[in-house]
mmCIF file of C-alpha atoms in Angstrom:
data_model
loop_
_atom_site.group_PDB
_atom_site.id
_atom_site.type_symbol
_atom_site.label_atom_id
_atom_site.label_comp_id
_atom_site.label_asym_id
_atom_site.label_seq_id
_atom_site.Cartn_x
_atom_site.Cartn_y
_atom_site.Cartn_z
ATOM 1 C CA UNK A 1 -106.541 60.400 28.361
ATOM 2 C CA UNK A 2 -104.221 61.305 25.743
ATOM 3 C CA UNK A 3 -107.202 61.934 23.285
ATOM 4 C CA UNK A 4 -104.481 60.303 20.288
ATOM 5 C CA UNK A 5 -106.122 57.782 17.808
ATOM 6 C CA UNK A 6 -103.479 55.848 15.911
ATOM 7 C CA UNK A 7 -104.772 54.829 12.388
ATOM 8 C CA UNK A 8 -102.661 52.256 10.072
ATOM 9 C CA UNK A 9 -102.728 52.639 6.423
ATOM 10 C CA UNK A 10 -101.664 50.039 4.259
ATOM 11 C CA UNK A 11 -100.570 50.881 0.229
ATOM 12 C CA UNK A 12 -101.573 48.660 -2.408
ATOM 13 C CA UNK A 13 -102.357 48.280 -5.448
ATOM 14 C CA UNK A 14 -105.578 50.057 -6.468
ATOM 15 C CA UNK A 15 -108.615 47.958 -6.122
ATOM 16 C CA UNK A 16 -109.338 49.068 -10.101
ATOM 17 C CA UNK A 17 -106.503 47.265 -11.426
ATOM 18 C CA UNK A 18 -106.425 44.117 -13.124
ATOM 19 C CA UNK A 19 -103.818 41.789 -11.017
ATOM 20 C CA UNK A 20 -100.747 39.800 -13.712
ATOM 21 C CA UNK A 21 -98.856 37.421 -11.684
ATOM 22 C CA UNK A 22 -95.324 37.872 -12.232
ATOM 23 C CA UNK A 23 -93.812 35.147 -15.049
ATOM 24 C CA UNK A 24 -91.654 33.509 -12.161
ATOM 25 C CA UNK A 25 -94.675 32.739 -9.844
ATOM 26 C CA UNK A 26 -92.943 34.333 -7.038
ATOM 27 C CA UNK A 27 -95.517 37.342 -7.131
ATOM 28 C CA UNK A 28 -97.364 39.912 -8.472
ATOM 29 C CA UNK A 29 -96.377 42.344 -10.838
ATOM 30 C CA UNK A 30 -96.254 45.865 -8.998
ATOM 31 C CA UNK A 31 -93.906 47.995 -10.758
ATOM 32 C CA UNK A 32 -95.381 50.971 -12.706
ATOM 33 C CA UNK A 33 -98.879 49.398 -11.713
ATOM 34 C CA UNK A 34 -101.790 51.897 -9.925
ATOM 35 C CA UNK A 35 -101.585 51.883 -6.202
ATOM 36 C CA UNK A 36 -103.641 53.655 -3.492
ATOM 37 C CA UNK A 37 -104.424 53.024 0.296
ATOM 38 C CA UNK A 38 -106.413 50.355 1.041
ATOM 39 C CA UNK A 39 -110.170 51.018 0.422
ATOM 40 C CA UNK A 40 -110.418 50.109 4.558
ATOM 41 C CA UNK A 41 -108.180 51.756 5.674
ATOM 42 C CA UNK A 42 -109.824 54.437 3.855
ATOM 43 C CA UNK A 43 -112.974 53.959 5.771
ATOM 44 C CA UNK A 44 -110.427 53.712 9.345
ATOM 45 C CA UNK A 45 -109.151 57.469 8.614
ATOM 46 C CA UNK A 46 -112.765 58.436 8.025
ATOM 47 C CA UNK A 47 -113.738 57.299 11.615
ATOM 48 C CA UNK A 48 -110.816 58.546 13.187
ATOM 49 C CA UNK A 49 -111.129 62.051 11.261
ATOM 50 C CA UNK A 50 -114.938 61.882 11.700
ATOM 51 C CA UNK A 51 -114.223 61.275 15.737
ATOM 52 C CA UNK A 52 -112.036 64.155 15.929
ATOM 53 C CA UNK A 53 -114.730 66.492 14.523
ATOM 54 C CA UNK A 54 -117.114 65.251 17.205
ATOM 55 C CA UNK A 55 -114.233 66.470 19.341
ATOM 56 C CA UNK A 56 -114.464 63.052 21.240
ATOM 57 C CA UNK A 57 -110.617 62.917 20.175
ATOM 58 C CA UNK A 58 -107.859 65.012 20.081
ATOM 59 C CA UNK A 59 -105.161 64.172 17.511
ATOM 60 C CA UNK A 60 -105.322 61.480 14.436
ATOM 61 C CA UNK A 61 -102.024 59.945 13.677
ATOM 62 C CA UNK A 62 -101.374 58.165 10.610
ATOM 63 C CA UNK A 63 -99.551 55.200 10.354
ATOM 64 C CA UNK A 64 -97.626 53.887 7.182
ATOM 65 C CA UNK A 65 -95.208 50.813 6.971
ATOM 66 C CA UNK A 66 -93.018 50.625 3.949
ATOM 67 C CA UNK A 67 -90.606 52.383 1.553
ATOM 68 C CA UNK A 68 -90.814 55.951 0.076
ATOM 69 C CA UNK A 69 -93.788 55.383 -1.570
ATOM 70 C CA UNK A 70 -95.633 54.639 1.573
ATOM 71 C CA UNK A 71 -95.261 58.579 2.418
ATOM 72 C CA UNK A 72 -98.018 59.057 -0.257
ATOM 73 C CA UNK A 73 -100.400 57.149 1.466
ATOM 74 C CA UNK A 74 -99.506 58.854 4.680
ATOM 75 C CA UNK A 75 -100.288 62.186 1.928
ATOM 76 C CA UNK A 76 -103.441 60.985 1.648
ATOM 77 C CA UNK A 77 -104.392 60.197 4.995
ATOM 78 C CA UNK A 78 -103.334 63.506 5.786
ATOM 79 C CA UNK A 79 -105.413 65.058 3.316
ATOM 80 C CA UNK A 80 -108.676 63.589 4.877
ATOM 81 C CA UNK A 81 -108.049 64.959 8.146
ATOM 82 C CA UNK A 82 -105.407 63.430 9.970
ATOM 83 C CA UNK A 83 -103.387 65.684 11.912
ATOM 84 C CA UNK A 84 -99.815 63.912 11.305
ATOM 85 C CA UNK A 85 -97.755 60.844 9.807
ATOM 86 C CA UNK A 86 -95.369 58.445 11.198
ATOM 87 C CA UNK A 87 -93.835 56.774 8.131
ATOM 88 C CA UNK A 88 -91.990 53.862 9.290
ATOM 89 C CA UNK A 89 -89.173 52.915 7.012
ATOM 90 C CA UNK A 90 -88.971 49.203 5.382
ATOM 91 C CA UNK A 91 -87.354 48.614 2.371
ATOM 92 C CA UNK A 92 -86.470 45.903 0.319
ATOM 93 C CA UNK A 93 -86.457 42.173 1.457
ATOM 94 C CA UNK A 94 -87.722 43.256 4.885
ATOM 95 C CA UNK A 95 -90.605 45.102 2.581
ATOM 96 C CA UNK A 96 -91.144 41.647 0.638
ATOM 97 C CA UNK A 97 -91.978 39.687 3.562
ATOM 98 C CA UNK A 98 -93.827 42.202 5.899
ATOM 99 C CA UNK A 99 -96.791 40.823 7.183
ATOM 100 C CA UNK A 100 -99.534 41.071 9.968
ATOM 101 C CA UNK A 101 -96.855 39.570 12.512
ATOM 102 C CA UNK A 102 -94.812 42.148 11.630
ATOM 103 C CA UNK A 103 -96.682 45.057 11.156
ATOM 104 C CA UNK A 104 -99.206 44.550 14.317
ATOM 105 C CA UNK A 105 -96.004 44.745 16.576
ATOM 106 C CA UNK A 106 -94.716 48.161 15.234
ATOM 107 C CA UNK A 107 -97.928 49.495 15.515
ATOM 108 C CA UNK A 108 -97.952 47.762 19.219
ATOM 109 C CA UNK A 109 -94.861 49.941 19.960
ATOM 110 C CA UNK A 110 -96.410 52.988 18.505
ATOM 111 C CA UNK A 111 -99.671 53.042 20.159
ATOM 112 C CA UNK A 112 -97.141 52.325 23.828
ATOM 113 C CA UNK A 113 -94.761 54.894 22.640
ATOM 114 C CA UNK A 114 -97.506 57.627 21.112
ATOM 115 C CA UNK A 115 -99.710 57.065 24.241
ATOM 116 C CA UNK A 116 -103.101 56.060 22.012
ATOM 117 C CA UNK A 117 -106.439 55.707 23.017
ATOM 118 C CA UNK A 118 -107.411 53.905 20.103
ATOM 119 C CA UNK A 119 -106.013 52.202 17.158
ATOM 120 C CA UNK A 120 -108.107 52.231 14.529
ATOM 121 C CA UNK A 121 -107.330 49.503 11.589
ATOM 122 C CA UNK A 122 -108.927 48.364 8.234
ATOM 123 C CA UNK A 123 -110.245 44.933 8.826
ATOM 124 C CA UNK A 124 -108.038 43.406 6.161
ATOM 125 C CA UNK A 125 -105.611 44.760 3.211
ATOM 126 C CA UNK A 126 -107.075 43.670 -0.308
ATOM 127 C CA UNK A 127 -103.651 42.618 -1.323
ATOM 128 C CA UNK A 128 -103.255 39.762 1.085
ATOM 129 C CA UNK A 129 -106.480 39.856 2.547
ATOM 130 C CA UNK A 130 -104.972 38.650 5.792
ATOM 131 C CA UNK A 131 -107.703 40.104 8.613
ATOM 132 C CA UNK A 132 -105.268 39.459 11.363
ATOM 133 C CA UNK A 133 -103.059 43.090 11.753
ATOM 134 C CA UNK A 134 -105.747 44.137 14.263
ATOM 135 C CA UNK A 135 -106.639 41.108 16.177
ATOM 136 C CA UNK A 136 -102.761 40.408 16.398
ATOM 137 C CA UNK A 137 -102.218 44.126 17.787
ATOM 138 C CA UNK A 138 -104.529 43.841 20.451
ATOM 139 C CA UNK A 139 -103.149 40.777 21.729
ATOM 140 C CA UNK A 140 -99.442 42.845 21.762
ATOM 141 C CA UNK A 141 -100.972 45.296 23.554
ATOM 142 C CA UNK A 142 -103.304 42.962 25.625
ATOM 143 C CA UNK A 143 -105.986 45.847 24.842
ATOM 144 C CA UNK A 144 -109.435 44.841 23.819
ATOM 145 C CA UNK A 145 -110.703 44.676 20.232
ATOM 146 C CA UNK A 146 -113.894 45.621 18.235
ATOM 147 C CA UNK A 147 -113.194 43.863 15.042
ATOM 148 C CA UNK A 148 -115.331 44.017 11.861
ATOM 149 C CA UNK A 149 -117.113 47.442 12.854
ATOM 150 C CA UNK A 150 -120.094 48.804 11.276
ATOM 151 C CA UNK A 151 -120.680 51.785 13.989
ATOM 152 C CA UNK A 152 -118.349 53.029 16.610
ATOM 153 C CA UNK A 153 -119.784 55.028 19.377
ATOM 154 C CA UNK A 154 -117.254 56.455 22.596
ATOM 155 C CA UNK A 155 -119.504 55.677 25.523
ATOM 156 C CA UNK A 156 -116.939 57.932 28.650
ATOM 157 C CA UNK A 157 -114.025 55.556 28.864
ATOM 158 C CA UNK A 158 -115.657 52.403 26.829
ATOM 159 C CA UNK A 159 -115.997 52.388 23.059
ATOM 160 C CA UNK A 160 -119.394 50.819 21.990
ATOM 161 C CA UNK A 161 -118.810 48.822 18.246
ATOM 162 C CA UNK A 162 -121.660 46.754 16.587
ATOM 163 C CA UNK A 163 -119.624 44.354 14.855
ATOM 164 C CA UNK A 164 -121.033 42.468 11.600
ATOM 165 C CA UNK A 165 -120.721 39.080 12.297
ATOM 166 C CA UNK A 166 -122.444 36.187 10.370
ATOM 167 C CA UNK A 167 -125.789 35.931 10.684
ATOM 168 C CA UNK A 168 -126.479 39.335 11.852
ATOM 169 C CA UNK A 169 -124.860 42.481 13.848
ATOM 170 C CA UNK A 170 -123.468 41.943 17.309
ATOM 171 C CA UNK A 171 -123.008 45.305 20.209
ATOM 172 C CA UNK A 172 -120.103 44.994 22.501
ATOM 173 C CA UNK A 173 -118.382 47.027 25.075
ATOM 174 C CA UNK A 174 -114.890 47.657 25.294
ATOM 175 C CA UNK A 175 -112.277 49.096 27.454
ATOM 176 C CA UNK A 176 -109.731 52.035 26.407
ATOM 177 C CA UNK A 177 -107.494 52.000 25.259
ATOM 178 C CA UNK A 178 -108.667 49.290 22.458
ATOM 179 C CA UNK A 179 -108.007 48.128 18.938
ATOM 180 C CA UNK A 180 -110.905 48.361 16.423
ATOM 181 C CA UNK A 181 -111.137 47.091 12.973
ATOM 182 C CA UNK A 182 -113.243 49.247 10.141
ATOM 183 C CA UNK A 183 -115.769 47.216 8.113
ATOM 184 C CA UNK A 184 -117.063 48.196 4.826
ATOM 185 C CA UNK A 185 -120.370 49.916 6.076
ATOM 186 C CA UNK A 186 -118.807 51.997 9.208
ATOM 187 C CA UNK A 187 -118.846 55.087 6.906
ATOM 188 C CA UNK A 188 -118.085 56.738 3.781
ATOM 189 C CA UNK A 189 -114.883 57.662 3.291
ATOM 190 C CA UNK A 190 -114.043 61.781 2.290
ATOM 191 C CA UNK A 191 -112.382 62.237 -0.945
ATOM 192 C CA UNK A 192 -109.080 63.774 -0.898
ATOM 193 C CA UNK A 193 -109.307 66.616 -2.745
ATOM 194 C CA UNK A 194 -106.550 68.389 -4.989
ATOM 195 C CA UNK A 195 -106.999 71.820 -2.283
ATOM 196 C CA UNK A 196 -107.026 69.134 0.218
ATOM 197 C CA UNK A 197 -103.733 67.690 -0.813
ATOM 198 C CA UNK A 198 -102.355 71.017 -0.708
ATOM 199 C CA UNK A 199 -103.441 71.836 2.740
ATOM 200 C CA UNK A 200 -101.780 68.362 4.068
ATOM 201 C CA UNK A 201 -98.384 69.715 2.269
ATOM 202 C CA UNK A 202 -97.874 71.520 6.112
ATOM 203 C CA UNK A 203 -98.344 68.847 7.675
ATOM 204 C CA UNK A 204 -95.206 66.797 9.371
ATOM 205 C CA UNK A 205 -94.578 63.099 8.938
ATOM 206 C CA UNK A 206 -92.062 61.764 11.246
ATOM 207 C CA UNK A 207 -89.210 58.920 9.264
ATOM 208 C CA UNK A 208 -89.270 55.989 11.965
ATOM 209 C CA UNK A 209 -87.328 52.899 11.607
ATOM 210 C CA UNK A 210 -88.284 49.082 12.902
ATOM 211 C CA UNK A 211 -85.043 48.991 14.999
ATOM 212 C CA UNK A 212 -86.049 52.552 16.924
ATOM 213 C CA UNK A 213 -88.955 51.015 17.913
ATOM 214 C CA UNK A 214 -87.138 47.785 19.037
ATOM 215 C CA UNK A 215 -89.232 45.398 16.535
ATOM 216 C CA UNK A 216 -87.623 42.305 14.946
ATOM 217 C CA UNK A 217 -88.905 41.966 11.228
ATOM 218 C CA UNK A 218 -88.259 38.243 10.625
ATOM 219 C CA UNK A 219 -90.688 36.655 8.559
ATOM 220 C CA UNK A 220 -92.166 32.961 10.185
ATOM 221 C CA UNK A 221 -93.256 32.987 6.659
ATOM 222 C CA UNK A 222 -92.021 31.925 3.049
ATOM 223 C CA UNK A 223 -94.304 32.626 -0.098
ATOM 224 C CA UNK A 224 -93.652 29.409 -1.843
ATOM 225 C CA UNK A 225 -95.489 30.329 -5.268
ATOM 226 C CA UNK A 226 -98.067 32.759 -6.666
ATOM 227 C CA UNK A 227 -100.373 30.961 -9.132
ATOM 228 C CA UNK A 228 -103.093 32.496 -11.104
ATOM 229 C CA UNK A 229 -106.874 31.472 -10.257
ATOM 230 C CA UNK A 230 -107.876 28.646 -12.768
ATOM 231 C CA UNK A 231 -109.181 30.162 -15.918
ATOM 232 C CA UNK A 232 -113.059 29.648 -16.189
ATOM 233 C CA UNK A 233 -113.840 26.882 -18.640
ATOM 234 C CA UNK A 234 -116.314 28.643 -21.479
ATOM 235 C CA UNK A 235 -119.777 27.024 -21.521
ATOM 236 C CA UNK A 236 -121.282 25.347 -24.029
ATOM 237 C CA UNK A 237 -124.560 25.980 -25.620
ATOM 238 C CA UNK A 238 -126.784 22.511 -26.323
ATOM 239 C CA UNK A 239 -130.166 22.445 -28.463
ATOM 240 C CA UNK A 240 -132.409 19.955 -26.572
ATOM 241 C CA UNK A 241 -132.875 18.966 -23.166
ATOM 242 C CA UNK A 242 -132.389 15.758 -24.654
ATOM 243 C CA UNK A 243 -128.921 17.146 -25.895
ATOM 244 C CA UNK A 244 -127.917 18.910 -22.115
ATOM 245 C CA UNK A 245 -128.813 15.463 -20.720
ATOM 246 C CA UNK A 246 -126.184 14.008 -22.885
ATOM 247 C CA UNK A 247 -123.887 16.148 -22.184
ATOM 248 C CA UNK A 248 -123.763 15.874 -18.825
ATOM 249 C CA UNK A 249 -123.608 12.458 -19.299
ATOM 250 C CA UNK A 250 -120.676 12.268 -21.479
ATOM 251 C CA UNK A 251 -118.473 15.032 -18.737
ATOM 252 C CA UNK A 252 -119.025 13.075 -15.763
ATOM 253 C CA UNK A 253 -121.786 15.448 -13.987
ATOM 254 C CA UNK A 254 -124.338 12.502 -14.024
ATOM 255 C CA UNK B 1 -106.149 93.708 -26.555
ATOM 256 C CA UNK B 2 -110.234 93.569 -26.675
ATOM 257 C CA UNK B 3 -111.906 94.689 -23.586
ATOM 258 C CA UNK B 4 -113.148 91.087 -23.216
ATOM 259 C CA UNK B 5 -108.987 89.636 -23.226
ATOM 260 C CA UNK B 6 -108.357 92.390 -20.864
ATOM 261 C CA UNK B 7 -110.937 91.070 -18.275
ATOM 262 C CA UNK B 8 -110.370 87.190 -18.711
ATOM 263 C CA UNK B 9 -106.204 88.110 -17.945
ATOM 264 C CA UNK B 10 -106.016 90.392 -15.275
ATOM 265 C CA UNK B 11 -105.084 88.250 -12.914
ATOM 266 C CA UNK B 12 -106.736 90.500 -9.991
ATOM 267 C CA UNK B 13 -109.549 88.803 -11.393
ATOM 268 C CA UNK B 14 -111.349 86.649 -8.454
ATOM 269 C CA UNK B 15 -113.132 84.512 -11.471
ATOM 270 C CA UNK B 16 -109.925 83.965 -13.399
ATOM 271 C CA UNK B 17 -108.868 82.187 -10.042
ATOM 272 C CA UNK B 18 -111.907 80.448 -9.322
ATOM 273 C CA UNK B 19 -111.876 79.396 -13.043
ATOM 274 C CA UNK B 20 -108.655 77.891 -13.257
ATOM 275 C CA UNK B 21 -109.058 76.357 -9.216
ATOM 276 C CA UNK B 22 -111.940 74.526 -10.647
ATOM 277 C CA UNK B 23 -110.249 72.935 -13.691
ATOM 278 C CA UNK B 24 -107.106 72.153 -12.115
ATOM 279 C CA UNK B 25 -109.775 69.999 -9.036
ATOM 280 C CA UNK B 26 -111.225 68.269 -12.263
ATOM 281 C CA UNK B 27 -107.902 67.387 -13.727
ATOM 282 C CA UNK B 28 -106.962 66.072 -10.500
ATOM 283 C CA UNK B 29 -110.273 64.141 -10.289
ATOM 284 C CA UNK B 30 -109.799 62.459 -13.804
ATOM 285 C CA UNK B 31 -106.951 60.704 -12.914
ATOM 286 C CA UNK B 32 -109.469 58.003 -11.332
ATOM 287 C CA UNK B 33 -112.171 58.206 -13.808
ATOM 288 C CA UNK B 34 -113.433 54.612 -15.500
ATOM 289 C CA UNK B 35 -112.841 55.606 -19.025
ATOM 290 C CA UNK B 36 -108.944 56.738 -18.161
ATOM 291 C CA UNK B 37 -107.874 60.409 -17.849
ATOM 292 C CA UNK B 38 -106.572 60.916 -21.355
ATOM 293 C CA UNK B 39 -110.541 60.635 -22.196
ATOM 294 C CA UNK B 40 -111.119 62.478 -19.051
ATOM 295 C CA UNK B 41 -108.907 65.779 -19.936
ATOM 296 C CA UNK B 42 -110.231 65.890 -23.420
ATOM 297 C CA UNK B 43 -113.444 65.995 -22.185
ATOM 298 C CA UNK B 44 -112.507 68.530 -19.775
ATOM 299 C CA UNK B 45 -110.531 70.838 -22.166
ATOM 300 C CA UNK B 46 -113.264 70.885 -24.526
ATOM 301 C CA UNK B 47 -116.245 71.688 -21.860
ATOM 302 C CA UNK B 48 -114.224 74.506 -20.303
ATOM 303 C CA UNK B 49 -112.813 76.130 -24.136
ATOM 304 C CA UNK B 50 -116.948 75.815 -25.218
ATOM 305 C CA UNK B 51 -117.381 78.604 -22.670
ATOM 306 C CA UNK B 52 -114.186 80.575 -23.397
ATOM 307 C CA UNK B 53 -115.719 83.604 -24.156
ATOM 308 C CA UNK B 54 -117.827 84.077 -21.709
ATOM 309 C CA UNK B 55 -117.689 87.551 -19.877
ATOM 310 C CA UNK B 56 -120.842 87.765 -17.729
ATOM 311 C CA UNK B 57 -119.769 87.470 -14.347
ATOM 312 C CA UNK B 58 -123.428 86.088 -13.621
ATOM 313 C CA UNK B 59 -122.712 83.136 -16.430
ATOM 314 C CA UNK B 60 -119.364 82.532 -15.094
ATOM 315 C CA UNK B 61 -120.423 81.901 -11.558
ATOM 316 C CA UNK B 62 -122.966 79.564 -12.622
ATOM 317 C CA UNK B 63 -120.551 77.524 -14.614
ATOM 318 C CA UNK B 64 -118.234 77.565 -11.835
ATOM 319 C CA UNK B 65 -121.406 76.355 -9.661
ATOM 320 C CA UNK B 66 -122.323 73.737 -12.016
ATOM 321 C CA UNK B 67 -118.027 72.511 -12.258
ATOM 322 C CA UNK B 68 -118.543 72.237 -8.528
ATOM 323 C CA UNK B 69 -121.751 69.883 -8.950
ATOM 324 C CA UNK B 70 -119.575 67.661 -11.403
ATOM 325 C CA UNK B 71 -116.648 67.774 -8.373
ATOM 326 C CA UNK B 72 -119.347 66.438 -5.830
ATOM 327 C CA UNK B 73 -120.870 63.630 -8.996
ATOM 328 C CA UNK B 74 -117.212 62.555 -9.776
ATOM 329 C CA UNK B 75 -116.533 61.595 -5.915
ATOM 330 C CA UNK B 76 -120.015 59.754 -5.667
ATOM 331 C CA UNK B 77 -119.284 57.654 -8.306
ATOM 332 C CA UNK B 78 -115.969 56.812 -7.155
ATOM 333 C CA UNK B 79 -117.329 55.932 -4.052
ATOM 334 C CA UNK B 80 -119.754 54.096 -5.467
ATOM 335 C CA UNK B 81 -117.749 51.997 -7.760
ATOM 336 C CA UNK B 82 -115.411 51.243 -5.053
ATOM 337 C CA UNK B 83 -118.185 50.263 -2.693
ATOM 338 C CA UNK B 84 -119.851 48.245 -5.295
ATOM 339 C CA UNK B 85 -116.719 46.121 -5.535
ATOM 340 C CA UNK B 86 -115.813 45.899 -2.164
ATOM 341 C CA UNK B 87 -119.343 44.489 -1.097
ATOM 342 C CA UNK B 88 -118.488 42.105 -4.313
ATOM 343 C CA UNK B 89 -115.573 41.165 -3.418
ATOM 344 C CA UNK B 90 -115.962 40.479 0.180
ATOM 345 C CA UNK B 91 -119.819 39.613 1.075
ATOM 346 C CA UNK B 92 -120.930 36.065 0.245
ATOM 347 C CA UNK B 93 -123.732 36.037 -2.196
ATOM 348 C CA UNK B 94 -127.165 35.381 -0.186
#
């Protein structure tokens, strides 16, 4: 066993901000805006890092798709623990329309070509809130997935994930190598400190691009428009029950 | 030079470092703090020039201490905020 856990992290724009569709519909506005990794994929480096310490794993790579900027995110990933970065280079219209189709087979190639044990994913980005990177990587790989995971436990040459599922938590038992998605309550994610930061500064990331790893980066996909959610209508105040009744009367509610 | 300038900027001084490592983890810590980090670093400024003339190495480390207690309160809240938002965000109301 290799002992390597891949881990993808995804930029985007900071949970904090407030999101302005651009004036031509065709997206949102992202230049000069606040971006950091995805708060998942936050909680994915965590479990990798925090595996590592337990000395159940060996190495923690981090994975970034994405122009220049995406190196930061590697930074930070870095910074929390992970050993080393693979930034794989997309830029431009290939950058517009990258997606889970996309992404999940460059990490496919990855995990074949870095040898991984496990690949350890947020469970969606909160950009396009997809949920499908993971899921669509293990099928690549034909490897087993733990999807959704609250607790990840290496049982010899299984991986043990409770999995929060509606209606409750469900335990399964999977083969490695495997593909496991981080849920919001699988840990809490170490802050990367300015010494931290420094530290990382050592650290190597390796510049990768889509065609070295053999992957085509056509989109199946066209964004057709970006709307904003319908504004909230204000309420209305009304004196009387007698007055409410009437109201809802005269808009149609009864 | 006073005796007290002499000691605060010899820069063999372990507590100058520690000093300045501390504010410079704060400033880096503002830049994610709810009220911005203009606010932030004004704040910050002011706190660390209130104790500028401090000279007891005792005092000192106990600032530096308490700095370090703000360090760990800073990261819990931005943990907190975030997971507050997330759960939001992404758990259906019960």
């Amino acid at each position: 066993m290799s002992g390597r856990v891949l881990v993808g992290v995804k930029r985007v724009i900071d949970y904090a901000v407030k999101i302005r569709v651009r004036p031509d519909k065709t997206g949102v506005v992202t230049d000069g805006v606040k971006h950091s990794m995805n708060p998942f994929c936050e909680i994915a480096v965590e479990e990798a890092v925090k595996l590592k310490e337990k000395k159940l794993i060996k190495e923690v790579v981090a994975v970034s798709c994405g122009p220049q900027q995406a190196q930061e995110t590697i930074r930070t990933a870095l910074a929390m623990g992970a050993d080393r970065g693979i930034h794989v280079e997309v830029t431009g219209k290939d950058y517009d329309t990258l997606g889970p189709l996309q992404v999940s087979k460059i990490l496919a190639a990855l995990a074949k070509k870095e040898d991984a044990q496990l690949v350890i994913l947020g469970k969606q980005a909160i950009d396009d809130d997809c949920n499908q990177t993971g899921q669509m990587t293990a099928a690549l790989l034909d490897w087993p997935q733990g999807t959704f995971a609250s607790e990840v436990s290496m049982e010899g040459d299984k991986v043990k994930v409770v999995r929060e599922i509606d209606g409750g938590l469900e335990t399964v038992k999977i083969n490695i190598p495997a593909v496991v998605t981080a849920d919001l309550r699988l840990n809490t994610p170490r802050y990367a400190t300015l010494p931290n930061i420094m530290k990382a500064k050592k650290k190597k990331i390796a510049n990768v691009k889509p065609a070295d790893l053999g992957v085509d980066l056509t989109s199946r996909l066209e964004v057709l428009r970006v709307d904003e959610p319908p504004q909230r209508q204000a309420g209305m105040k009304v004196e009387t029950v007698d007055d409410l009744v009437g109201k809802l009367k005269e808009t149609g509610h009864i | 030079m006073t005796s007290n300038d002499r000691l605060l900027s010899d820069m063999a001084n372990p507590l100058r470092a520690e000093v300045v490592r501390l504010y410079k983890n704060l400033l880096y810590l503002g830049r994610e703090y709810p009220k911005g980090s203009v606010y932030f670093r004004e704040h910050l400024k002011s706190a660390f020039m209130k104790n500028k003339d401090v000279t007891d190495p005792e005092k000192i480390k106990k600032l530096v201490a308490r700095g370090d207690f703000v360090i760990k309160e800073l990261e819990a809240l931005y943990f907190l905020r975030k997971y507050r938002a997330m759960k939001k965000r992404y758990e259906p109301e019960k």
